[in-house]
Every structure is written in C-alpha cells, then in structure tokens.
Coordinates of C-alpha atoms and ligand atoms in Angstrom, one line a residue:
X1 CA -62.3 -15.4 107.0
X2 CA -58.9 -14.1 108.9
X3 CA -60.3 -11.7 111.6
X4 CA -58.3 -9.3 113.7
X5 CA -59.6 -7.2 116.4
X6 CA -57.0 -4.9 117.9
X7 CA -57.8 -3.1 120.8
X8 CA -57.9 0.4 122.8
X9 CA -55.3 2.6 120.9
X10 CA -53.6 4.9 123.4
X11 CA -51.9 8.2 122.7
X12 CA -49.5 8.7 119.7
X13 CA -47.3 5.2 121.5
X14 CA -50.5 2.9 120.2
X15 CA -51.0 4.7 117.3
X16 CA -46.9 4.4 116.1
X17 CA -47.4 0.5 116.9
X18 CA -50.3 0.4 115.3
X19 CA -48.4 2.2 111.7
X20 CA -46.3 0.6 112.4
X21 CA -47.1 -3.3 112.5
X22 CA -50.6 -3.4 111.0
X23 CA -50.1 -3.2 107.2
X24 CA -47.2 -5.6 107.3
X25 CA -49.6 -8.5 109.7
X26 CA -52.7 -7.3 107.2
X27 CA -50.0 -8.8 104.5
X28 CA -48.4 -12.0 106.0
X29 CA -51.4 -13.5 107.2
X30 CA -53.7 -12.3 104.6
X31 CA -56.4 -10.6 107.1
X32 CA -60.3 -10.7 105.4
X33 CA -61.2 -8.1 108.5
X34 CA -59.1 -5.8 111.0
X35 CA -61.5 -3.8 113.3
X36 CA -59.8 -1.7 116.1
X37 CA -60.8 0.2 119.2
X38 CA -59.6 4.1 119.0
X39 CA -61.8 4.9 121.9
X40 CA -58.6 6.6 123.0
X41 CA -56.8 7.4 120.2
X42 CA -56.2 11.1 120.5
X43 CA -53.7 12.0 123.1
X44 CA -55.5 9.1 125.3
X45 CA -59.3 10.8 125.4
X46 CA -61.9 10.3 122.0
X47 CA -60.7 10.4 118.2
X48 CA -60.2 13.1 115.4
X49 CA -61.2 12.5 112.0
X50 CA -58.0 13.0 110.6
X51 CA -57.2 10.0 113.3
X52 CA -60.4 7.9 112.1
X53 CA -58.5 8.3 108.7
X54 CA -55.2 7.6 110.1
X55 CA -56.0 4.1 111.5
X56 CA -57.9 3.1 108.1
X57 CA -55.1 4.0 106.3
X58 CA -53.5 1.5 108.7
X59 CA -55.3 -1.6 107.7
X60 CA -58.4 -0.7 109.9
X61 CA -62.1 -1.6 108.2
X62 CA -63.9 -0.7 110.8
X63 CA -63.5 1.2 114.1
X64 CA -64.9 0.9 117.9
X65 CA -65.4 3.2 120.9
X66 CA -67.0 3.8 123.7
X67 CA -67.0 5.4 127.1
X68 CA -64.3 8.1 125.5
X69 CA -66.2 8.0 122.2
X70 CA -67.0 12.3 122.5
X71 CA -64.5 13.5 124.3
X72 CA -63.3 15.4 121.2
X73 CA -65.8 16.9 120.4
X74 CA -65.3 17.0 116.4
X75 CA -66.3 13.8 117.2
X76 CA -70.3 14.5 117.6
X77 CA -70.1 16.0 114.3
X78 CA -68.0 13.8 112.0
X79 CA -69.1 10.4 113.1
X80 CA -72.1 10.9 110.7
X81 CA -69.4 10.8 107.3
X82 CA -67.7 8.3 109.1
X83 CA -69.6 4.9 108.4
X84 CA -66.7 3.2 110.1
X85 CA -66.9 4.7 112.8
X86 CA -69.2 2.5 115.6
X87 CA -70.1 4.3 118.9
X88 CA -71.7 2.5 121.6
X89 CA -75.2 1.1 120.4
X90 CA -76.8 1.4 124.6
X91 CA -75.8 5.2 124.1
X92 CA -78.7 7.1 124.4
X93 CA -81.3 7.9 121.8
X94 CA -80.3 11.2 119.6
X95 CA -76.4 10.4 120.0
X96 CA -74.8 10.9 116.8
X97 CA -73.5 7.8 114.9
X98 CA -74.6 4.1 114.7
X99 CA -74.1 1.6 117.4
X100 CA -73.7 -0.9 114.5
X101 CA -72.4 -1.3 110.7
X102 CA -72.2 -3.3 108.5
X103 CA -68.7 -3.4 106.3
X104 CA -68.1 -5.2 103.4
X105 CA -65.1 -6.7 103.2
X106 CA -62.1 -6.8 100.9
X107 CA -63.1 -10.0 100.1
X108 CA -67.6 -9.0 99.6
X109 CA -67.8 -10.8 102.7
X110 CA -70.9 -8.9 105.0
X111 CA -69.0 -8.3 108.4
X112 CA -71.5 -6.6 111.4
X113 CA -69.2 -4.7 113.4
X114 CA -71.0 -3.8 116.6
X115 CA -70.2 -1.6 120.0
X116 CA -72.0 -2.2 123.0
X117 CA -71.4 -0.5 126.8
X118 CA -71.3 -2.6 129.9
X119 CA -73.2 -0.8 132.9
X120 CA -71.8 -2.3 136.4
X121 CA -68.9 0.5 137.6
X122 CA -70.0 2.2 134.3
X123 CA -72.1 5.0 133.3
X124 CA -75.6 4.3 133.6
X125 CA -77.3 3.1 130.0
X126 CA -79.9 1.0 128.3
X127 CA -79.6 -2.9 128.7
X128 CA -76.1 -3.9 126.6
X129 CA -78.2 -7.2 126.6
X130 CA -81.3 -6.2 125.2
X131 CA -80.0 -4.0 123.0
X132 CA -77.9 -6.9 121.2
X133 CA -81.0 -9.6 120.7
X134 CA -82.7 -6.1 118.9
X135 CA -79.0 -6.2 116.6
X136 CA -78.7 -9.9 116.4
X137 CA -82.1 -10.5 115.3
X138 CA -82.1 -7.5 113.1
X139 CA -78.9 -8.5 111.4
X140 CA -78.3 -12.7 111.7
X141 CA -74.9 -14.0 112.0
X142 CA -75.1 -16.2 108.4
X143 CA -78.2 -15.2 106.8
X144 CA -77.7 -11.5 106.6
X145 CA -73.6 -10.9 108.1
X146 CA -71.1 -14.1 106.9
X147 CA -69.6 -12.5 110.4
X148 CA -71.1 -11.1 113.4
X149 CA -67.8 -8.6 115.7
X150 CA -69.1 -8.0 118.9
X151 CA -66.2 -5.3 121.2
X152 CA -67.7 -5.2 124.3
X153 CA -66.5 -2.5 126.6
X154 CA -66.9 -2.6 129.6
X155 CA -65.3 -2.7 133.3
X156 CA -66.3 -6.1 135.4
X157 CA -65.3 -8.8 134.3
X158 CA -69.1 -11.1 134.8
X159 CA -71.0 -9.0 133.5
X160 CA -68.5 -9.4 130.1
X161 CA -68.4 -13.4 130.5
X162 CA -72.3 -13.7 131.2
X163 CA -72.5 -11.3 127.9
X164 CA -70.4 -13.9 126.0
X165 CA -72.2 -16.4 127.0
X166 CA -75.1 -14.2 126.0
X167 CA -74.1 -14.0 122.6
X168 CA -72.5 -18.0 122.1
X169 CA -73.9 -19.1 118.6
X170 CA -74.8 -16.0 117.1
X171 CA -71.5 -13.8 117.0
X172 CA -68.1 -15.3 115.4
X173 CA -66.4 -13.3 118.4
X174 CA -66.8 -10.7 121.3
X175 CA -64.2 -9.5 123.1
X176 CA -64.0 -7.3 125.5
X177 CA -62.8 -3.4 125.9
X178 CA -61.9 -0.9 127.9
X179 CA -59.4 -2.0 130.8
X180 CA -56.4 -1.9 128.7
X181 CA -55.0 -5.3 130.0
X182 CA -55.3 -8.5 127.7
X183 CA -56.6 -11.7 130.3
X184 CA -55.8 -15.2 129.4
X185 CA -58.8 -17.1 128.2
X186 CA -59.0 -16.6 125.3
X187 CA -61.2 -19.3 124.0
X188 CA -64.1 -20.5 122.1
X189 CA -67.5 -20.7 123.5
X190 CA -69.9 -23.5 123.3
X191 CA -71.9 -22.2 120.6
X192 CA -69.0 -21.3 118.2
X193 CA -67.9 -17.8 119.5
X194 CA -65.2 -16.6 120.4
X195 CA -63.8 -14.8 123.1
X196 CA -61.7 -13.2 125.5
X197 CA -62.8 -10.9 128.7
X198 CA -60.7 -8.0 127.9
X199 CA -58.5 -7.8 124.6
X200 CA -55.7 -5.1 126.1
X201 CA -54.4 -1.9 124.6
X202 CA -52.4 -0.5 122.0
X203 CA -50.6 1.5 124.2
X204 CA -47.3 2.0 125.6
X205 CA -47.4 -0.8 129.1
X206 CA -44.9 1.0 131.7
X207 CA -47.3 3.3 133.1
X208 CA -51.3 2.8 134.5
X209 CA -53.5 1.3 132.0
X210 CA -51.8 4.0 128.9
X211 CA -50.8 7.0 130.5
X212 CA -47.9 8.5 132.1
X213 CA -47.6 7.1 136.2
X214 CA -46.2 10.2 138.5
X215 CA -50.2 12.0 138.3
X216 CA -51.9 8.4 139.0
X217 CA -49.5 7.1 141.6
X218 CA -50.1 11.1 142.6
X219 CA -53.9 10.9 142.7
X220 CA -53.9 7.6 145.0
X221 CA -51.6 8.0 147.3
X222 CA -52.1 12.1 147.9
X223 CA -56.1 12.3 147.1
X224 CA -54.7 15.4 144.9
X225 CA -54.3 16.2 141.8
X226 CA -52.2 18.3 140.4
X227 CA -52.3 17.6 136.0
X228 CA -53.7 16.3 133.1
X229 CA -53.6 12.7 132.4
X230 CA -50.5 12.1 129.7
X231 CA -50.6 9.2 127.7
X232 CA -46.8 7.2 129.0
X233 CA -44.1 7.9 126.5
X234 CA -44.0 4.1 125.2
X235 CA -42.7 2.5 123.5
X236 CA -45.9 0.6 122.8
X237 CA -47.1 -3.2 122.6
X238 CA -49.5 -4.1 119.9
X239 CA -52.5 -6.2 122.1
X240 CA -55.3 -7.8 120.2
X241 CA -57.1 -11.4 119.1
X242 CA -56.2 -12.8 116.0
X243 CA -59.8 -15.4 115.2
X244 CA -60.4 -17.8 112.2
X245 CA -64.1 -18.6 111.1
X246 CA -65.6 -21.1 109.0
X247 CA -68.4 -20.5 106.5
X248 CA -71.0 -20.4 109.0
X249 CA -68.8 -17.4 110.5
X250 CA -68.5 -19.9 113.6
X251 CA -64.9 -19.0 115.4
X252 CA -62.9 -22.3 114.9
X253 CA -59.4 -20.9 116.1
X254 CA -58.3 -18.1 118.1
X255 CA -55.2 -16.4 119.6
X256 CA -54.1 -13.4 121.0
X257 CA -51.6 -10.9 119.4
X258 CA -48.9 -9.1 121.2
X259 CA -45.9 -7.2 119.2
X260 CA -43.3 -4.3 120.8
X261 CA -43.0 -3.2 124.5
X262 CA -43.5 -4.6 127.7
X263 CA -45.1 -7.8 127.1
X264 CA -44.1 -10.8 126.4
X265 CA -44.6 -11.8 122.4
X266 CA -47.4 -13.7 120.9
X267 CA -48.8 -14.7 117.6
X268 CA -51.0 -17.5 115.8
X269 CA -49.6 -20.7 115.2
X270 CA -52.7 -21.6 112.6
X271 CA -51.5 -18.2 109.9
Ligands
FE2_1 FE1 -60.1 2.5 126.3
FE2_2 FE1 -63.3 2.8 127.9

C-alpha cells in the first residue's frame, strides 16, 4: 500500500497547504491511504466539524488528534458521529470518541489507525505502552488489519523512540507528532515498522511551532503574556511521511515529504 501521513495541521496556512497539494499528491502518487493530524487545525487549537469534513474532502481517510483534541468544545459532540476522527486512545475512560478506528481504504484494505499520547512532559494519562498492546492484540497486523498506522503524539524524543521499538514488527508505521518540527531519522526499524520521531507540522514555519512569533517572544523574554497565540501568517509548508508497505503490512520504503513554504522540499523517490 502507498500511505501518506501528514503532521499537525496548524491554522489557516496549514489547511491551505493541505487543500492545495493533497488532492494532487493523492492522484499523482496513487495513494491508497492518507492520515492527517488535525489537532491544531482550528486557529491552532482543536478541530471543528467543518474543518474535519474539509480534510476528508482534500483526501484524508482518517484524522488523528492529540492534547488539543477538545479545545473546540463542539468536538466533544461531533466526534461521536465522525467515524474517521481518532483521539488519543489513552485518554480517561468515558472520554467521547475513539482511540482507534478500523477504516476501509478505497482499495478495500482494512487499515487500523491509532492515536496515542506520550506522558513525558505531558498530561498524566494511562500508560501508552500497555494501551497500544491492547489495541494491537485486539486487531493484529496481517490478521485483522492490512496496515496499522500509529500516530504517537508526544514531547520527548526518547519516549517516542522507545514507543517505536515497542511496536516494531506489530505496526506498519509509528510516527511522532506534537513537536511540529520534522526530524531526520525516518527509517524502517528491524522488525519492519516505519518510524520517524516527529513528522513536523503542516503550517507556517516562520513563527514559533506554527504560531506568530511576537507573543511567544514576549512570553519568553518578559514572562508577561499580552495577547492570545495566533497562527503565523504563512506561507505554509506541507510536512509528512510517505510509506510503502508489502502484503504482510510491513514497511518496505519510507521517505519524508515537504512541499512549499520555508523548508527544503522533499518528495519520495520510490513512487
Ligand atoms: Fe500539534
Ligand atoms: Fe500536541
């Protein structure tokens, strides 16, 4: 399968760059499945139902979230009627929505999409390592799912790499999100799981992790907040990871994707 994962969409510049390029990427690369992290899509904070529909319209098969999942209160309600919207699986019992979704690809393949949050320098949540074991035992790769895509939303590079190794051989992809900066360590782990510590954001890089730089600079230098965080004006860069899997669901090729804005461009050479 040809799979594309796109990192945290931040505000309008992120939505624009996805809407501008994803339909063409989907067509030109004959993509079988696309996952987009949408936790910052609404003005940098959370997601609305209209934006969720927009991302599906642009070519996403599933949308994952993170610590900002419910910043827009309407998400607490519409997530129940949004079967392709996935929030962290280790949120407390009783949280609306789902932490994993088995989604049918256009070619009929069954793809398990899991969203999980790390705990280092983040809110205290259930153990993500135990939680992913439960998900993978309930829906094993090659038996119940043709591909398994895990968005590990975490701060610490160490926790993200440990989580990748923990899942190695049991998932097609473990990709980090949340830090909004792409790392250069994309690779296939020994067991056949594609991995990248963080895939970066789809958003404006001339800012501070997607936000206009003025307010973060004020808070770092003066310790006095003066206004709300607003997304940087753009232009946005599309940032993600391209993965090809074989009949067993293991990864056989992985490459970063970067288009537009301020980062050096990158496209997979194998498609
Ligand atoms: Fe984010
Ligand atoms: Fe986040």
